[in-house]
């Protein structure tokens, strides 16, 4: 073993008490979120807000999440993990109850914004805490386990929420979403109060030049741009709801497993070394949607993209933590989540503008090309990175 190699310590169990508590919190808050992600737009459409309402509620939620992510490191530095994560759960749970008593578009949009702020708090705080709790030699694996857990609510909650509307109705579903977030609030008692985030590093966009954080963030933003496009426009482009539902399910279902595997093998082989492969798979997957009228190409493309997207999530995040001191962990988490949500939102808006002129095949080709742009910096990082074994 050379001096630059990192020993891999695997004797201690990864799922310790605090880590397990955090994963349960992530599961509860994620289910609360995704059960209503597609339901709130339908709720507005069913109550005379079918035009601007559905898109506005989702857009407001995402905009609120991005804005909140800029201040979460400051909150962590001042109040610590326990208080901040508890606040996030409350902001997700209580507003869901309020949905039972209103169909007003402005009020529902405001509720969506509050829940978006809660989501931002939970994802940024959870990722930063995992980086604190996990030993450096197993950080990638720990983030991979988190990726699996955080992916389950998306796979289960999105279709389940829509299904339950006709079974139990909107009000009961809103109540369930509230309970899921608030029920895990008690688990924050076992969460550390202190954070390694220092007050000098609470500004998310401060002092980023020369520290190696921007490259993986921008590369990942290119992948999330394509993710936002596929989620938003695949059903419209395919013109076949069954095909679109199958493709999106495979994309969502393959991502968590790929995220975990990328973390596990990245700890052994080097995360930077695996990133080009993840980007290549994501590029090929996005390119498969060029043949939007061919079901086999759509299914294969969505599956490949899900694998590449999941792997890129873990690899870029772990690379950023490996390049940052512990005092910047809150900043790293917020920056990575900004790349996630910002790329998602920009992709959906930009694609909608482009496709009106180019049509779907060319627009999907441009999407694949956008991901491919990240291959060059990723290959440079891979050649400069020593293997961990």
Short mmCIF file of C-alpha atoms in Angstrom, two decimals:
data_model
loop_
_atom_site.label_atom_id
_atom_site.label_comp_id
_atom_site.label_asym_id
_atom_site.label_seq_id
_atom_site.Cartn_x
_atom_site.Cartn_y
_atom_site.Cartn_z
CA UNK A 1 0.00 0.00 0.00
CA UNK A 2 1.40 3.39 -0.99
CA UNK A 3 1.24 6.49 1.18
CA UNK A 4 -1.62 7.91 -0.89
CA UNK A 5 -3.81 4.87 -0.51
CA UNK A 6 -6.65 4.81 1.98
CA UNK A 7 -7.12 1.70 4.12
CA UNK A 8 -10.58 0.22 3.94
CA UNK A 9 -11.91 -0.53 7.42
CA UNK A 10 -14.87 -2.89 7.41
CA UNK A 11 -14.90 -4.41 10.86
CA UNK A 12 -17.39 -2.00 12.46
CA UNK A 13 -21.05 -2.30 11.44
CA UNK A 14 -22.09 0.49 9.11
CA UNK A 15 -25.70 0.69 10.31
CA UNK A 16 -25.02 1.98 13.80
CA UNK A 17 -27.67 3.47 16.06
CA UNK A 18 -27.48 7.08 14.88
CA UNK A 19 -27.12 6.11 11.24
CA UNK A 20 -30.12 3.79 11.44
CA UNK A 21 -32.23 6.48 13.12
CA UNK A 22 -31.32 8.89 10.35
CA UNK A 23 -32.28 6.39 7.64
CA UNK A 24 -35.72 5.90 9.23
CA UNK A 25 -36.16 9.67 9.32
CA UNK A 26 -35.17 9.86 5.65
CA UNK A 27 -37.65 7.11 4.78
CA UNK A 28 -40.54 8.75 6.62
CA UNK A 29 -39.92 12.24 5.25
CA UNK A 30 -39.37 10.89 1.73
CA UNK A 31 -42.64 8.96 1.73
CA UNK A 32 -44.44 12.05 3.01
CA UNK A 33 -42.96 14.02 0.13
CA UNK A 34 -43.43 11.63 -2.77
CA UNK A 35 -46.95 10.53 -1.86
CA UNK A 36 -48.06 14.07 -2.65
CA UNK A 37 -45.64 15.03 -5.44
CA UNK A 38 -48.04 13.99 -8.21
CA UNK A 39 -51.19 14.27 -6.07
CA UNK A 40 -51.12 18.01 -5.34
CA UNK A 41 -51.17 18.93 -9.07
CA UNK A 42 -54.11 16.54 -9.53
CA UNK A 43 -55.82 18.06 -6.48
CA UNK A 44 -55.56 21.51 -8.03
CA UNK A 45 -56.74 20.27 -11.42
CA UNK A 46 -59.76 18.65 -9.80
CA UNK A 47 -60.64 21.94 -8.08
CA UNK A 48 -60.74 24.35 -11.04
CA UNK A 49 -57.01 25.15 -11.22
CA UNK A 50 -56.18 22.92 -14.17
CA UNK A 51 -54.35 25.55 -16.20
CA UNK A 52 -51.47 27.22 -14.38
CA UNK A 53 -52.05 25.53 -11.02
CA UNK A 54 -50.42 22.10 -11.33
CA UNK A 55 -47.15 23.36 -12.78
CA UNK A 56 -47.06 26.34 -10.45
CA UNK A 57 -47.35 24.19 -7.33
CA UNK A 58 -44.43 21.98 -8.39
CA UNK A 59 -42.32 24.90 -9.59
CA UNK A 60 -42.88 26.83 -6.38
CA UNK A 61 -41.88 23.82 -4.32
CA UNK A 62 -38.63 23.38 -6.25
CA UNK A 63 -37.81 27.10 -6.17
CA UNK A 64 -38.34 27.13 -2.41
CA UNK A 65 -36.09 24.08 -2.00
CA UNK A 66 -33.27 25.72 -3.96
CA UNK A 67 -33.56 28.93 -1.93
CA UNK A 68 -33.57 27.06 1.37
CA UNK A 69 -30.54 24.98 0.42
CA UNK A 70 -28.49 28.18 0.38
CA UNK A 71 -29.13 28.77 4.08
CA UNK A 72 -29.22 25.26 5.56
CA UNK A 73 -25.44 25.22 6.33
CA UNK A 74 -25.94 28.39 8.36
CA UNK A 75 -28.79 26.75 10.27
CA UNK A 76 -26.68 23.66 10.93
CA UNK A 77 -23.77 25.71 12.23
CA UNK A 78 -26.03 27.64 14.58
CA UNK A 79 -28.49 24.99 15.84
CA UNK A 80 -26.99 21.59 15.01
CA UNK A 81 -28.41 18.51 13.32
CA UNK A 82 -31.12 17.59 15.81
CA UNK A 83 -32.98 20.90 15.79
CA UNK A 84 -32.60 21.51 12.06
CA UNK A 85 -33.77 18.05 10.99
CA UNK A 86 -36.70 18.33 13.40
CA UNK A 87 -37.63 21.67 11.83
CA UNK A 88 -37.55 20.08 8.38
CA UNK A 89 -39.94 17.34 9.44
CA UNK A 90 -42.37 19.85 10.94
CA UNK A 91 -42.31 21.96 7.78
CA UNK A 92 -43.19 18.89 5.75
CA UNK A 93 -45.81 17.42 8.09
CA UNK A 94 -47.99 20.26 9.36
CA UNK A 95 -48.61 21.93 5.97
CA UNK A 96 -49.89 18.59 4.62
CA UNK A 97 -52.68 18.81 7.22
CA UNK A 98 -53.51 22.32 5.98
CA UNK A 99 -54.19 20.94 2.50
CA UNK A 100 -57.30 19.26 3.92
CA UNK A 101 -58.92 22.65 4.50
CA UNK A 102 -58.25 24.58 1.28
CA UNK A 103 -58.42 24.38 -2.50
CA UNK A 104 -57.27 27.96 -3.02
CA UNK A 105 -54.43 28.09 -5.55
CA UNK A 106 -52.38 30.77 -3.71
CA UNK A 107 -52.69 28.90 -0.40
CA UNK A 108 -51.78 25.53 -1.95
CA UNK A 109 -48.77 27.12 -3.64
CA UNK A 110 -47.70 28.60 -0.31
CA UNK A 111 -48.08 25.17 1.33
CA UNK A 112 -45.98 23.64 -1.46
CA UNK A 113 -43.26 26.22 -0.84
CA UNK A 114 -43.20 25.46 2.88
CA UNK A 115 -42.94 21.73 2.20
CA UNK A 116 -40.19 22.41 -0.35
CA UNK A 117 -38.24 24.25 2.36
CA UNK A 118 -38.69 21.26 4.66
CA UNK A 119 -37.47 18.93 1.94
CA UNK A 120 -34.34 21.03 1.42
CA UNK A 121 -33.57 21.02 5.13
CA UNK A 122 -33.93 17.25 5.36
CA UNK A 123 -31.84 16.32 2.32
CA UNK A 124 -29.01 18.76 3.03
CA UNK A 125 -28.93 17.96 6.74
CA UNK A 126 -29.13 14.19 6.23
CA UNK A 127 -26.32 14.03 3.67
CA UNK A 128 -24.04 16.23 5.80
CA UNK A 129 -24.72 14.09 8.88
CA UNK A 130 -23.95 10.86 7.02
CA UNK A 131 -20.61 12.31 5.95
CA UNK A 132 -19.95 13.12 9.61
CA UNK A 133 -21.00 9.72 10.95
CA UNK A 134 -19.35 7.42 8.38
CA UNK A 135 -15.64 6.57 8.58
CA UNK A 136 -13.82 8.14 5.59
CA UNK A 137 -12.87 4.72 4.19
CA UNK A 138 -16.55 3.73 3.99
CA UNK A 139 -18.14 7.08 3.19
CA UNK A 140 -19.04 6.06 -0.35
CA UNK A 141 -20.77 2.91 0.87
CA UNK A 142 -22.64 4.85 3.57
CA UNK A 143 -23.86 7.38 1.00
CA UNK A 144 -24.82 4.45 -1.21
CA UNK A 145 -26.99 2.97 1.55
CA UNK A 146 -28.56 6.39 1.99
CA UNK A 147 -29.16 6.48 -1.77
CA UNK A 148 -31.06 3.21 -1.63
CA UNK A 149 -33.22 4.36 1.28
CA UNK A 150 -33.94 7.78 -0.21
CA UNK A 151 -34.81 6.14 -3.54
CA UNK A 152 -37.48 3.84 -2.09
CA UNK A 153 -40.03 6.62 -1.42
CA UNK A 154 -39.81 7.77 -5.05
CA UNK A 155 -40.36 4.27 -6.41
CA UNK A 156 -43.21 3.52 -4.00
CA UNK A 157 -44.73 6.91 -3.23
CA UNK A 158 -45.24 8.36 -6.72
CA UNK A 159 -47.52 5.60 -8.09
CA UNK A 160 -49.05 4.79 -4.69
CA UNK A 161 -50.19 8.35 -4.06
CA UNK A 162 -52.01 8.53 -7.38
CA UNK A 163 -53.58 5.12 -6.79
CA UNK A 164 -54.81 5.96 -3.29
CA UNK A 165 -56.75 9.02 -4.46
CA UNK A 166 -59.55 6.79 -5.74
CA UNK A 167 -59.34 4.46 -2.74
CA UNK A 168 -59.26 6.73 0.31
CA UNK A 169 -59.61 10.24 -1.14
CA UNK A 170 -57.46 13.35 -0.94
CA UNK A 171 -58.04 14.29 2.70
CA UNK A 172 -57.04 10.88 4.05
CA UNK A 173 -53.95 10.90 1.86
CA UNK A 174 -52.96 14.35 3.13
CA UNK A 175 -53.35 13.07 6.69
CA UNK A 176 -51.16 10.03 5.96
CA UNK A 177 -48.46 12.26 4.46
CA UNK A 178 -48.52 14.43 7.57
CA UNK A 179 -48.31 11.46 9.92
CA UNK A 180 -45.37 9.93 8.04
CA UNK A 181 -43.28 13.08 8.53
CA UNK A 182 -44.32 13.81 12.10
CA UNK A 183 -44.15 10.20 13.32
CA UNK A 184 -40.36 10.09 12.90
CA UNK A 185 -39.89 13.41 14.69
CA UNK A 186 -39.16 11.58 17.94
CA UNK A 187 -36.18 9.82 16.37
CA UNK A 188 -34.30 13.12 16.21
CA UNK A 189 -33.66 12.70 19.95
CA UNK A 190 -30.89 10.25 19.05
CA UNK A 191 -29.38 12.55 16.43
CA UNK A 192 -26.21 14.52 17.33
CA UNK A 193 -26.75 18.12 18.33
CA UNK A 194 -23.39 19.35 17.12
CA UNK A 195 -22.18 19.72 13.55
CA UNK A 196 -18.70 20.01 12.07
CA UNK A 197 -19.88 22.84 9.82
CA UNK A 198 -18.06 26.00 10.88
CA UNK A 199 -19.61 29.45 10.72
CA UNK A 200 -16.87 30.55 8.31
CA UNK A 201 -18.13 27.97 5.77
CA UNK A 202 -21.88 28.48 5.88
CA UNK A 203 -22.06 30.46 2.62
CA UNK A 204 -22.77 27.79 0.01
CA UNK A 205 -21.26 29.67 -2.95
CA UNK A 206 -18.34 31.20 -1.03
CA UNK A 207 -14.68 30.34 -1.69
CA UNK A 208 -15.24 27.57 -4.24
CA UNK A 209 -12.38 28.29 -6.62
CA UNK A 210 -9.47 25.90 -6.53
CA UNK A 211 -10.92 23.41 -4.04
CA UNK A 212 -12.15 20.83 -6.56
CA UNK A 213 -15.84 21.07 -5.68
CA UNK A 214 -17.13 22.80 -8.80
CA UNK A 215 -16.21 20.11 -11.33
CA UNK A 216 -18.27 17.26 -9.84
CA UNK A 217 -21.10 19.68 -9.05
CA UNK A 218 -21.35 20.91 -12.65
CA UNK A 219 -20.95 17.40 -14.08
CA UNK A 220 -23.75 16.17 -11.85
CA UNK A 221 -25.95 19.13 -12.79
CA UNK A 222 -25.70 17.99 -16.41
CA UNK A 223 -27.05 14.57 -15.44
CA UNK A 224 -29.85 15.95 -13.28
CA UNK A 225 -30.83 18.25 -16.14
CA UNK A 226 -31.59 15.11 -18.16
CA UNK A 227 -33.44 13.56 -15.21
CA UNK A 228 -35.78 16.53 -14.97
CA UNK A 229 -36.42 16.31 -18.70
CA UNK A 230 -37.26 12.61 -18.68
CA UNK A 231 -39.62 12.87 -15.69
CA UNK A 232 -41.45 15.84 -17.20
CA UNK A 233 -41.56 15.09 -20.91
CA UNK A 234 -41.27 11.35 -21.44
CA UNK A 235 -45.02 10.75 -20.95
CA UNK A 236 -45.80 13.53 -23.44
CA UNK A 237 -43.20 12.43 -25.98
CA UNK A 238 -44.04 8.73 -25.89
CA UNK A 239 -47.77 9.26 -26.31
CA UNK A 240 -48.28 5.93 -24.56
CA UNK A 241 -48.96 6.11 -20.84
CA UNK A 242 -48.22 2.44 -20.21
CA UNK A 243 -44.85 2.68 -21.97
CA UNK A 244 -43.97 5.92 -20.18
CA UNK A 245 -44.98 4.52 -16.79
CA UNK A 246 -42.88 1.38 -17.32
CA UNK A 247 -39.86 3.40 -18.46
CA UNK A 248 -40.06 5.83 -15.55
CA UNK A 249 -40.50 2.99 -13.08
CA UNK A 250 -37.37 1.25 -14.39
CA UNK A 251 -35.46 4.51 -14.28
CA UNK A 252 -36.47 5.12 -10.67
CA UNK A 253 -36.00 1.49 -9.61
CA UNK A 254 -32.49 1.03 -11.03
CA UNK A 255 -31.03 4.26 -9.64
CA UNK A 256 -30.89 3.33 -5.91
CA UNK A 257 -29.09 0.02 -6.51
CA UNK A 258 -26.61 1.69 -8.85
CA UNK A 259 -26.03 4.39 -6.26
CA UNK A 260 -25.19 1.81 -3.60
CA UNK A 261 -22.92 -0.24 -5.89
CA UNK A 262 -21.09 2.88 -7.03
CA UNK A 263 -20.41 3.80 -3.41
CA UNK A 264 -19.28 0.32 -2.44
CA UNK A 265 -16.89 -0.17 -5.36
CA UNK A 266 -15.88 3.47 -5.43
CA UNK A 267 -14.45 3.03 -1.92
CA UNK A 268 -12.25 0.26 -3.34
CA UNK A 269 -11.36 1.52 -6.81
CA UNK A 270 -11.64 5.29 -6.46
CA UNK A 271 -14.81 7.30 -7.05
CA UNK A 272 -13.28 9.53 -9.70
CA UNK A 273 -12.26 6.45 -11.69
CA UNK A 274 -15.84 5.22 -11.93
CA UNK A 275 -17.44 8.57 -12.81
CA UNK A 276 -16.72 8.42 -16.59
CA UNK A 277 -18.50 5.06 -16.80
CA UNK A 278 -21.53 6.48 -14.99
CA UNK A 279 -21.65 9.45 -17.36
CA UNK A 280 -21.32 7.17 -20.39
CA UNK A 281 -24.27 5.05 -19.26
CA UNK A 282 -26.36 8.15 -18.60
CA UNK A 283 -25.45 9.55 -22.02
CA UNK A 284 -26.40 6.32 -23.80
CA UNK A 285 -29.63 6.18 -21.83
CA UNK A 286 -30.62 9.72 -22.77
CA UNK A 287 -29.69 8.99 -26.38
CA UNK A 288 -32.08 6.01 -26.37
CA UNK A 289 -34.97 8.47 -26.07
CA UNK A 290 -34.09 9.85 -29.50
CA UNK A 291 -35.94 6.80 -30.81
CA UNK A 292 -39.04 7.77 -28.85
CA UNK A 293 -41.37 5.84 -31.17
CA UNK A 294 -39.51 2.55 -30.53
CA UNK A 295 -40.64 0.97 -27.24
CA UNK A 296 -37.53 -1.21 -26.84
CA UNK A 297 -35.26 1.83 -27.22
CA UNK A 298 -37.27 3.82 -24.68
CA UNK A 299 -37.19 1.00 -22.12
CA UNK A 300 -33.47 0.35 -22.62
CA UNK A 301 -32.69 4.07 -22.56
CA UNK A 302 -34.60 4.69 -19.34
CA UNK A 303 -32.91 1.71 -17.67
CA UNK A 304 -29.41 2.74 -18.71
CA UNK A 305 -30.07 6.31 -17.66
CA UNK A 306 -31.35 5.18 -14.27
CA UNK A 307 -28.15 3.20 -13.68
CA UNK A 308 -25.90 6.06 -14.80
CA UNK A 309 -27.89 8.64 -12.85
CA UNK A 310 -27.81 6.63 -9.64
CA UNK A 311 -24.08 5.97 -9.91
CA UNK A 312 -23.33 9.61 -10.71
CA UNK A 313 -25.26 10.71 -7.63
CA UNK A 314 -22.99 8.79 -5.28
CA UNK A 315 -19.71 9.28 -7.12
CA UNK A 316 -19.94 13.06 -7.46
CA UNK A 317 -21.12 13.53 -3.87
CA UNK A 318 -18.37 11.32 -2.42
CA UNK A 319 -15.74 13.05 -4.56
CA UNK A 320 -16.85 16.39 -3.16
CA UNK A 321 -16.66 15.17 0.44
CA UNK A 322 -13.23 13.64 -0.19
CA UNK A 323 -12.01 17.03 -1.40
CA UNK A 324 -13.41 19.04 1.50
CA UNK A 325 -12.48 19.35 5.18
CA UNK A 326 -15.11 18.37 7.71
CA UNK A 327 -15.81 22.04 8.41
CA UNK A 328 -17.25 22.31 4.88
CA UNK A 329 -19.56 19.28 5.01
CA UNK A 330 -22.70 21.39 5.27
CA UNK A 331 -21.55 23.53 2.35
CA UNK A 332 -20.79 20.44 0.23
CA UNK A 333 -24.21 18.94 0.91
CA UNK A 334 -25.98 22.19 0.02
CA UNK A 335 -23.90 22.70 -3.14
CA UNK A 336 -24.57 19.16 -4.36
CA UNK A 337 -28.30 19.49 -3.72
CA UNK A 338 -28.30 22.82 -5.54
CA UNK A 339 -26.82 21.02 -8.55
CA UNK A 340 -29.53 18.38 -8.20
CA UNK A 341 -32.56 20.66 -7.92
CA UNK A 342 -31.18 23.44 -10.12
CA UNK A 343 -30.31 21.06 -12.96
CA UNK A 344 -33.71 19.40 -12.64
CA UNK A 345 -35.61 22.68 -12.88
CA UNK A 346 -33.47 24.26 -15.60
CA UNK A 347 -33.67 21.09 -17.70
CA UNK A 348 -37.45 21.04 -17.66
CA UNK A 349 -37.74 24.72 -18.54
CA UNK A 350 -35.05 24.69 -21.25
CA UNK A 351 -36.29 21.50 -22.88
CA UNK A 352 -39.83 22.85 -23.09
CA UNK A 353 -38.48 25.88 -24.96
CA UNK A 354 -36.25 23.87 -27.31
CA UNK A 355 -38.69 21.09 -28.17
CA UNK A 356 -41.22 23.56 -29.57
CA UNK A 357 -38.71 24.35 -32.32
CA UNK A 358 -36.76 21.14 -32.81
CA UNK A 359 -39.19 18.34 -31.99
CA UNK A 360 -38.56 15.57 -29.46
CA UNK A 361 -35.83 13.46 -31.18
CA UNK A 362 -33.43 16.36 -31.68
CA UNK A 363 -34.19 17.78 -28.25
CA UNK A 364 -33.35 14.41 -26.64
CA UNK A 365 -30.14 14.30 -28.71
CA UNK A 366 -29.16 17.69 -27.29
CA UNK A 367 -29.92 16.35 -23.82
CA UNK A 368 -27.55 13.41 -24.34
CA UNK A 369 -24.88 15.79 -25.67
CA UNK A 370 -25.19 17.91 -22.54
CA UNK A 371 -24.37 14.91 -20.34
CA UNK A 372 -21.51 13.93 -22.65
CA UNK A 373 -19.88 17.33 -22.08
CA UNK A 374 -19.02 16.16 -18.59
CA UNK A 375 -17.00 13.20 -19.85
CA UNK A 376 -13.85 15.23 -20.56
CA UNK A 377 -13.40 16.75 -17.06
CA UNK A 378 -14.43 13.41 -15.55
CA UNK A 379 -11.76 11.56 -17.54
CA UNK A 380 -9.16 14.10 -16.44
CA UNK A 381 -10.11 13.55 -12.82
CA UNK A 382 -9.99 9.78 -13.29
CA UNK A 383 -6.46 9.82 -14.69
CA UNK A 384 -5.24 11.92 -11.77
CA UNK A 385 -6.91 9.83 -9.10
CA UNK A 386 -5.04 6.89 -7.53
CA UNK A 387 -6.99 3.71 -6.87
CA UNK A 388 -7.86 3.02 -3.24
CA UNK A 389 -6.45 -0.47 -3.52
#
